[in-house]
Every structure is written in C-alpha cells, then in structure tokens.
Coordinates of C-alpha atoms in Angstrom, one line a residue:
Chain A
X142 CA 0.0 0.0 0.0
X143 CA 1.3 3.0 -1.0
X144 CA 0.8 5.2 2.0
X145 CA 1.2 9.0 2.0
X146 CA 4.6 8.6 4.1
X147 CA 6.6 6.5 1.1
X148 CA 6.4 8.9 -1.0
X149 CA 8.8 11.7 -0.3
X150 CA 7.0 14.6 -2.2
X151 CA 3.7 13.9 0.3
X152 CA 6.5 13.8 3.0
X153 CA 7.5 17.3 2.1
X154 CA 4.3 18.8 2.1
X155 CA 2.6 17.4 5.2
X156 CA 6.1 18.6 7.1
X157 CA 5.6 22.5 5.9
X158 CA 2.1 22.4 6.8
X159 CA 2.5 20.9 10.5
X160 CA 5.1 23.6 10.7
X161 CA 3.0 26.3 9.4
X162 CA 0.1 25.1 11.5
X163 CA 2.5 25.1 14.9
X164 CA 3.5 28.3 13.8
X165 CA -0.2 29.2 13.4
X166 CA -0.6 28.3 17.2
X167 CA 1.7 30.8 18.4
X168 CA 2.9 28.5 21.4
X169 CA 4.8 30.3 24.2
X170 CA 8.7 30.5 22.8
X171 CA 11.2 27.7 24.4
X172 CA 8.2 25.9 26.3
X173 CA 7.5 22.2 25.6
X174 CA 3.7 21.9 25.4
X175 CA 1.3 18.9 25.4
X176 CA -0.5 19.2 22.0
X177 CA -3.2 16.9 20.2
X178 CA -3.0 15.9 16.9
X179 CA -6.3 15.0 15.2
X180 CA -5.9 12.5 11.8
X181 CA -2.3 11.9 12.8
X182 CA -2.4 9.0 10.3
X183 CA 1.4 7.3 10.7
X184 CA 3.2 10.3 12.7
X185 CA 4.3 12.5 10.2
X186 CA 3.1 15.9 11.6
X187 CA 4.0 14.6 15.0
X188 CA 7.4 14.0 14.2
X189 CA 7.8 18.0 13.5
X190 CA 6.2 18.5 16.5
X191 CA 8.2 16.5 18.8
X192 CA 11.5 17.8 16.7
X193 CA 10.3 20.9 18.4
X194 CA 10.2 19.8 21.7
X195 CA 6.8 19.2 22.0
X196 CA 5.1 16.6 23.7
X197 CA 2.0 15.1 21.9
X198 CA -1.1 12.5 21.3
X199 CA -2.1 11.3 18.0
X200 CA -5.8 9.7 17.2
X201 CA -6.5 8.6 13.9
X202 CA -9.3 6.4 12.3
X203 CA -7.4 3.9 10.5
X204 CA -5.6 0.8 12.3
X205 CA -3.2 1.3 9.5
X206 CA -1.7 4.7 9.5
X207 CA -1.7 4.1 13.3
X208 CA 0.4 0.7 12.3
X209 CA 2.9 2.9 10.1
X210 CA 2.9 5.0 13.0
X211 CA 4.0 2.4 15.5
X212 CA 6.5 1.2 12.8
X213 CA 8.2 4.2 12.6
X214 CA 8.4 5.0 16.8
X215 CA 7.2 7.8 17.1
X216 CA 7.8 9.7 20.4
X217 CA 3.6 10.7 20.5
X218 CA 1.0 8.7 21.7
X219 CA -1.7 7.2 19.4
X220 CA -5.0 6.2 20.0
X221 CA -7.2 4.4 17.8
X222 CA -10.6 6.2 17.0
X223 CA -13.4 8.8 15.5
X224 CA -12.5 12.2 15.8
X225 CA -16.3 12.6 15.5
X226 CA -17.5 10.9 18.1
X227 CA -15.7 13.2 20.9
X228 CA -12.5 13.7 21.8
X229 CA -11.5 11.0 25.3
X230 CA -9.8 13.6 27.6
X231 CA -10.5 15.3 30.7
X232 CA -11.5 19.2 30.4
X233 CA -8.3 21.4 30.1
X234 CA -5.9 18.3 29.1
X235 CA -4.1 20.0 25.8
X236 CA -2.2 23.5 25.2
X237 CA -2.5 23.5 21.7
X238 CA -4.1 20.9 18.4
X239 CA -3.1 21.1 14.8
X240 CA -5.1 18.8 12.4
X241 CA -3.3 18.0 8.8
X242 CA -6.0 17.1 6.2
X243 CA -8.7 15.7 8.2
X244 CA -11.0 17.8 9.6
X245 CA -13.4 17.7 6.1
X246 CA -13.6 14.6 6.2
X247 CA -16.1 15.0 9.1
X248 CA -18.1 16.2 6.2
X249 CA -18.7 12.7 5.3
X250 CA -21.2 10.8 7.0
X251 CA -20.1 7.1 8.0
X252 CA -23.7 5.8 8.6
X253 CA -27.2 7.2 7.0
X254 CA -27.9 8.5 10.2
X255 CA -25.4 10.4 11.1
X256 CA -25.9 14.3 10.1
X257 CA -22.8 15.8 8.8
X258 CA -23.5 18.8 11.3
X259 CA -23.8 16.7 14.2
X260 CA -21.1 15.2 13.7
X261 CA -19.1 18.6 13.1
X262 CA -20.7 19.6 16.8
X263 CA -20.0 17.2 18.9
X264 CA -16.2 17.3 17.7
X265 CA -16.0 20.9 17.7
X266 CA -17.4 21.1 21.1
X267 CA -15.4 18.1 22.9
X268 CA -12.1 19.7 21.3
X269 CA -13.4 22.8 22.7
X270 CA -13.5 21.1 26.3
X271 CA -9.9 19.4 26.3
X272 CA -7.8 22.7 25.5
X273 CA -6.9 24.1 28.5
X274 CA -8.5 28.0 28.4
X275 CA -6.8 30.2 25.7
X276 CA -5.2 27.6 24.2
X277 CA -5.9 27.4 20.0
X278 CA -6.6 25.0 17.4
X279 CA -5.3 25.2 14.1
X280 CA -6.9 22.5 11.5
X281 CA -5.8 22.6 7.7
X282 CA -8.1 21.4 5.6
X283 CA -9.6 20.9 2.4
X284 CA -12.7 21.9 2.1
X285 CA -15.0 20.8 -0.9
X286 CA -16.8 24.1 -1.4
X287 CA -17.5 27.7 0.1
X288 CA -20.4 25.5 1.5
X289 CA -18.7 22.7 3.1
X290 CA -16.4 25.8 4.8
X291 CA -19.2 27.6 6.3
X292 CA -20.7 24.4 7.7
X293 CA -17.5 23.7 9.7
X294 CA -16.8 27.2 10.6
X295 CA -20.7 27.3 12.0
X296 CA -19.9 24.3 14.2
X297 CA -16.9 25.3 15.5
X298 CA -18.9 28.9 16.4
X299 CA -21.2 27.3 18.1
X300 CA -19.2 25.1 20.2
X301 CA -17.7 28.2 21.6
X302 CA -14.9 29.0 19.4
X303 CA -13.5 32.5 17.7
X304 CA -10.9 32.6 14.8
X305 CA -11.1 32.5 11.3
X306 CA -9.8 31.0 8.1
X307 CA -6.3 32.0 7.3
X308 CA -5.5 31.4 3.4
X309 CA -2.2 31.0 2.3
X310 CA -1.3 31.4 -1.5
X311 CA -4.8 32.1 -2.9
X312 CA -4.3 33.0 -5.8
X313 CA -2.5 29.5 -6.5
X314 CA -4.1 26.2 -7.4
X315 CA -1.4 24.2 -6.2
X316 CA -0.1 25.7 -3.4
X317 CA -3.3 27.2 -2.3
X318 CA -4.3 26.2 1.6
X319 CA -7.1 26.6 4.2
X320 CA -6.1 27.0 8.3
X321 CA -9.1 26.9 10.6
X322 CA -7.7 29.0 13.1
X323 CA -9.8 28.6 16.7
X324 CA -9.6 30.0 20.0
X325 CA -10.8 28.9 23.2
X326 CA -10.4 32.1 24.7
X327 CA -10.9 35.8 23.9
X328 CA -10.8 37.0 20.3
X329 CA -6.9 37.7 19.6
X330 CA -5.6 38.9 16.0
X331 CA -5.6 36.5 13.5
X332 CA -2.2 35.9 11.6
X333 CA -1.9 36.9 7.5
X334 CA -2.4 34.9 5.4
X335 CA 1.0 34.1 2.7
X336 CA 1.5 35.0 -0.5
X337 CA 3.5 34.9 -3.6
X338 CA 3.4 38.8 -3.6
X339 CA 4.0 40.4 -0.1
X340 CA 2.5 43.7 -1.4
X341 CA -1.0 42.3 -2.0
X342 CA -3.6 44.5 0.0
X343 CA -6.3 41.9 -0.8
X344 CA -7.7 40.2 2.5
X345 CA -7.3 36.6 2.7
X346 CA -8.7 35.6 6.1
X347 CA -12.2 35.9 7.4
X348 CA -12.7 36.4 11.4
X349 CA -15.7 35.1 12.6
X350 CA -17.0 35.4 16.3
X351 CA -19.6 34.4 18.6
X352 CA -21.7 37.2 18.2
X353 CA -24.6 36.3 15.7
X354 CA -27.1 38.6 14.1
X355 CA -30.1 38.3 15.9
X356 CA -33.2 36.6 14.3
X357 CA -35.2 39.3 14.6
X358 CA -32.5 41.9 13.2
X359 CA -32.0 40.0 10.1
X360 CA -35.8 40.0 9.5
X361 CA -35.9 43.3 10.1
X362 CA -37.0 45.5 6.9
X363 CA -38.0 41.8 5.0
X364 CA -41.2 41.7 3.4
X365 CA -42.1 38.5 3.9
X366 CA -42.3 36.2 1.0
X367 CA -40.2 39.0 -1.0
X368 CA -36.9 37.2 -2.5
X369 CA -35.0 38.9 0.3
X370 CA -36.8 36.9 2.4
X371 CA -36.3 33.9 1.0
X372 CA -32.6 34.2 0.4
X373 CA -32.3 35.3 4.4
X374 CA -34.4 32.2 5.0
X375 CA -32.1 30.0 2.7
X376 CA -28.9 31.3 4.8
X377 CA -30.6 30.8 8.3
X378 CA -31.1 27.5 6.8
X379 CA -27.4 27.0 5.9
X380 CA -25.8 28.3 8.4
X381 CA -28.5 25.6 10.9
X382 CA -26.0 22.8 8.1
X383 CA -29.4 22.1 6.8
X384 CA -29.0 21.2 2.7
X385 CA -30.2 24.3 0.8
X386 CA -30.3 24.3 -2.8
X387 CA -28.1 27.3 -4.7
X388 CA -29.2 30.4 -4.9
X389 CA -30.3 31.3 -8.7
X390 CA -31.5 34.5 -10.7
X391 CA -34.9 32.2 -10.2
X392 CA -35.0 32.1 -6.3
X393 CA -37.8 33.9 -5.2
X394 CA -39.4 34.7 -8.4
X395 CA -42.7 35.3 -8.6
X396 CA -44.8 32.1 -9.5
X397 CA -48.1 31.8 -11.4
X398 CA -51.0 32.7 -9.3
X399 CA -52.4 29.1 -8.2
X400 CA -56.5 30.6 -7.5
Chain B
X123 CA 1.7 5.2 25.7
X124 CA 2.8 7.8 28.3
X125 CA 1.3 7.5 31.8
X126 CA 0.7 11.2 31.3
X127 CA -1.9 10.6 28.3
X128 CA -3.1 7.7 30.5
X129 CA -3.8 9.9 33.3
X130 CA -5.4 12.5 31.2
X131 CA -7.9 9.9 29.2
X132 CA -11.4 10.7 30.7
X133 CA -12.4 7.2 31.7
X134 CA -9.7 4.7 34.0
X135 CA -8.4 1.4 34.5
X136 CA -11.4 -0.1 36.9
X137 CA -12.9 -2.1 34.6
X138 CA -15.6 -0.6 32.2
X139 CA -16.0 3.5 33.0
X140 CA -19.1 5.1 31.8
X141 CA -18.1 5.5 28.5
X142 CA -17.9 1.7 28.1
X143 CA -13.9 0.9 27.5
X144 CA -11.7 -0.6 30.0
X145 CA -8.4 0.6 29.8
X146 CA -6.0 -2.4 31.6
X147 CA -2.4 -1.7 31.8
X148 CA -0.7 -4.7 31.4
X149 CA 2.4 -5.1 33.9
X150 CA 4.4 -7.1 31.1
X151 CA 4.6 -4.3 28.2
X152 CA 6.6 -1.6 29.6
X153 CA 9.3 0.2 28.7
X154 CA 11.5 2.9 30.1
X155 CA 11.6 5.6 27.2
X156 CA 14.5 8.2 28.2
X157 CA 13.2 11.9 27.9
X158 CA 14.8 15.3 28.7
X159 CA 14.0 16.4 32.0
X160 CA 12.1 20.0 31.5
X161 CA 10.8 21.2 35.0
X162 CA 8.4 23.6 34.2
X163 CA 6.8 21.4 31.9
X164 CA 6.6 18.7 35.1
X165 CA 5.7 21.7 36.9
X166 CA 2.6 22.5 34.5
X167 CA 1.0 18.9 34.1
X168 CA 1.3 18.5 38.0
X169 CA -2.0 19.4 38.6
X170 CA -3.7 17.9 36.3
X171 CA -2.6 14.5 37.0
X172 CA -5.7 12.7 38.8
X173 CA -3.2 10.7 41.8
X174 CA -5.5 7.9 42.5
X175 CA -5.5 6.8 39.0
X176 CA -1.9 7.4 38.5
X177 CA -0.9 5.1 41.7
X178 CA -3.2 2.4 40.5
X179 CA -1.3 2.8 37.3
X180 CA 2.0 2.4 39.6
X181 CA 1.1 0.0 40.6
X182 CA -0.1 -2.2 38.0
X183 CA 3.3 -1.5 36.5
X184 CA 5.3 -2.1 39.6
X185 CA 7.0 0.8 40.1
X186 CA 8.9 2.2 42.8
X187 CA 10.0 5.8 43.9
X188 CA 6.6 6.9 43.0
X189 CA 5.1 10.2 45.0
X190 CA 2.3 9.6 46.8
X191 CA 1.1 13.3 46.4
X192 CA 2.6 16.7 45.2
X193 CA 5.0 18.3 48.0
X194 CA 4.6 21.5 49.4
X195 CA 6.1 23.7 47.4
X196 CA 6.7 21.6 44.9
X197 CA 7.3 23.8 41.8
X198 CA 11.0 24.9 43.1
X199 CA 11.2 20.5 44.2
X200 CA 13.6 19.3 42.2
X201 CA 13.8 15.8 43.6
X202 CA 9.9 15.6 43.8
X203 CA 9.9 16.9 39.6
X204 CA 12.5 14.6 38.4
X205 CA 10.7 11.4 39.7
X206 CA 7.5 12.8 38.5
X207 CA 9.0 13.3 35.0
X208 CA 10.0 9.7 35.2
X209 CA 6.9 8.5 35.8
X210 CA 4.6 10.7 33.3
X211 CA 6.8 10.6 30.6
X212 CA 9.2 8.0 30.4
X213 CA 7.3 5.1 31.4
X214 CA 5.5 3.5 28.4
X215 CA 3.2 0.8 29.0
X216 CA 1.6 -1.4 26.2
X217 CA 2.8 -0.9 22.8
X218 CA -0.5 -2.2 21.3
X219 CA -3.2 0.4 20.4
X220 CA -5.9 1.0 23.3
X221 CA -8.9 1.3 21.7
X222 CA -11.7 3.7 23.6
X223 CA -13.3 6.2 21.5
X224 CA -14.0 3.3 19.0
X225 CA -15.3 0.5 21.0
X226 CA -17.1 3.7 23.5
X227 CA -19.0 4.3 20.4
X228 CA -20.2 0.5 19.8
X229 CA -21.1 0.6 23.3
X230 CA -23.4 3.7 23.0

C-alpha cells in the first residue's frame, strides 16, 4: 500500500504544513507543550512537532496509518478512534491541536444516520473542552466548497470558538491552503495569510466570532415572501447545516397565481 | 503510551467506565523511554494528573519511587519533579493500540 509517508514529495508537504500550523498556534517561545494531533495518520506531523520539543497524542481512524505510525516509533501517543465521536480527555488536558488534512472529512457521513453537522458539533465542542482556556486550534483542511467551509466554521462557532480561516497562496491552485484557526479564549488577532506577492492588499482571512445577528435583526426590513426573504431564510437554513439548494436569478421569483 | 496521556484519558483502569472501554495496563509491556527532564513542563501537568489513578497505574506496573502526592512547594522540588517526569513521561506501558473512543461508540 502506497501510504502518503513513502512517497517523499507527500513527505515534504505534510512537514511544511504541520510547521505552518505550529507556527499558526503561536505557542509560548522555548516551552514544551502537550499538543493533540487529530488525523495523525502514521506520525508525520507529529514528528515535527516533537522535533520541536513538544510533547503530543495522536488519534486517527485507520488501524493502518496508526500501524505505520507504530513502525516508525514515534515519540507521541496514538489512540485508535473517530474524531467525530468526541475527543477521550478530561476538560483542560491539551495546550495547543493542529489537524493536517482531516477535519473535512467530518463532512462525510459514516452511517445514514449520522448528520454531517452533528457530527461537526460534537467534535467541535469536545475539542473545545480538552484545551486548556486560551489555548488554539489550528486545523488545515480541504474543504470541498464555500459551502462545506461555512458548515465547519458554523460548528466550531457554536461550540464556543472564535478565529477565522487564514489562506495561504490564494491566488495558487497548487499551493493554495485553508487554516481553521480557533480560539478557546478571547478574540486575539488573526495571523496573515501568505502570499506569492508580499505587497498584495487583498484580505485573505475571514474572522468570525460568537456574536450572531439576531433573528429578529436580520428580518428586520423583509417583506415576507419578497426574494429577500427567502434568500435570508435559505442562509438561516445553511448556516442551521441544513441542505439548501443554490441560490439562482430564479430564487424567489414570482410564481403563477395558483386561485 | 505515556502514563501522562493515561492519566489525562477521561475514563480509568477499573474495569468498564461510563463511557464503556476498559483501559488495563498490562504489567508485562513496559518500557522505560529516556526523555529530557524540562521542570516547568513537570511543573505545568502536575496538577492535572488525577493521583488515584496514577498510583493504580504504579502500581499495575510495579513501580517504585513513586510520590504519593505533590509536595509543598513543589514547583521549586527538584527531587519531587525529576521522579515525576520519570513516571509521566518516560514510562510507556503497552505498545498495542488502546482502543476507547472506538469500542465507546459500539457501546453507546
């Protein structure tokens, strides 16, 4: 089985992004901390982060990657499991978590009855719990679509988290990468995102924050039943990571009277 | 794994916790993993370590020289912070994968 770890391109590229994620958590300099590392898959972004001094647990889905893992010693601790199904630690256990490429795949629903957004929550939410207060999360990830982004970020909101999505190299195909930055504790300033071309003005990141419009202040002003209605309905509907169809020049047209 | 990680997993060893996993140490896998002694790091994890658990842990493994509780003062205790790091960090018990979110969720 070719895993991701023989070959030595996927080698390089999972390295830079666990170090751009630990640089992304903005750990306190020269102090060894006790981190989490969610999809750890067979150690590779643990390995950076022990390199640095850190100390660190690993849980991945796949018996596997976990084998490689074990194969290759890695100084972290692995435990075999669902990142979706809660995260096994007492409150206030971990100063930091980075996540390479797994986090979407929460996205995808195991069993028929297991909601997509659920699923989001209740990982969102136990992750929230284990970090000890102020500590962050950064998760790269590869989200689908604008969509699939906004139903993470929504999760992670309501489980109590700030941040944003830091981009680096948008304007790249290749090189082009998402960081779900998340803090457990007051709203801090949100790191740049990289570029080819230092002098770009253009904003890469989006902050997002607990406070949400209020249900009544985003009706206000609606006619009901006029298409602004309905598009505010659709993205109350969306943001809830309820399946809404696209919006189109024909949402909220008028229709044929029916009497 | 680490007795540290062992310590911090939110069910322990007797028998099946609420969450439906047992988690057994077993006296015959263990190793002694040499790691850099960082103090404040010690210092840090201190108190979140959960004592009863840890000394059942201890024990299971057979070790010795293992504090009973923290000491007074026991950020500035080298002595008391060296066998602590020992203990947390560079005892590893039981190679083989524990399994508890997984078989937590079959239990559900």
């Amino acid at each position: 089985v070719a895993l991701p770890s023989t070959s030595s391109r996927m080698i390089d590229v999972q390295t830079k992004m666990a170090g751009r994620a630990l640089e992304l958590l903005n750990l306190p300099e020269g102090q060894p901390c006790y981190l989490l590392d969610i999809g750890c898959g067979s150690g590779l972004s643990g390995d950076y982060l022990s390199d640095e001094g850190h100390y660190w647990v690993g849980i991945d889905i796949s018996p596997a990657m976990l084998d490689a893992a074990l194969d290759r010693d890695t100084e972290g601790d692995l435990l075999l499991g669902d990142m979706g199904q809660g995260i096994p630690f007492k409150p206030g256990s971990f100063d930091g978590c980075i996540s390479i490429s797994a986090v979407q795949w929460l996205c995808n629903a195991n069993k028929k009855s297991d909601i997509p957004a659920k699923r989001l929550y209740r990982f969102f939410s136990s992750l929230y719990s284990v970090l000890a207060r102020g500590a962050r999360a950064v998760l790269q990830l590869y989200p689908e679509n604008s969509e699939q982004l906004e139903l993470i970020t929504t999760q992670a909101t309501k489980a109590g988290f700030t941040g944003g999505v830091v981009v680096d190299y948008p304007n790249s195909a290749k090189a082009k990468k998402f960081y779900l930055c998340l803090f457990s504790g007051p709203s801090t300033f949100l790191p740049k995102g990289l570029s080819e071309n230092q002098e770009e003005e253009e904003a890469t990141e989006s902050m997002f924050t607990n406070k949400r419009v209020p249900h009544r202040l985003a009706q206000r002003g609606l006619v009901r039943k006029s298409r602004e209605w309905v598009l505010e309905k659709k993205e109350r509907y969306r943001r809830q990571g309820k399946e809404v169809r696209p919006d189109t020049q024909y949402t909220g047209r008028k229709r044929k009277p029916r009497f | 794994m680490k007795l540290l990680t062992h310590n911090l997993l939110s069910s322990h060893v007797r028998g099946v916790g609420p969450r439906g996993f047992p988690l057994r140490l077993q006296a015959t896998e263990v190793r002694i993993n040499p790691v850099e002694f960082n103090p404040d790091f010690v210092a840090r994890m201190i108190p979140k370590v959960e004592w009863a658990a840890l000394l059942e842990a201890a024990d299971t493994l057979h070790l010795v020289e293992v504090p009973k509780e923290p000491t007074e003062g026991y950020v500035n205790d080298e002595t008391f912070l060296r066998k602590m790091h020992h203990v947390l960090l560079e005892v590893r018990s039981d190679p083989r994968l524990p399994r508890p979110a997984l078989e937590a969720a079959s239990a559900e």
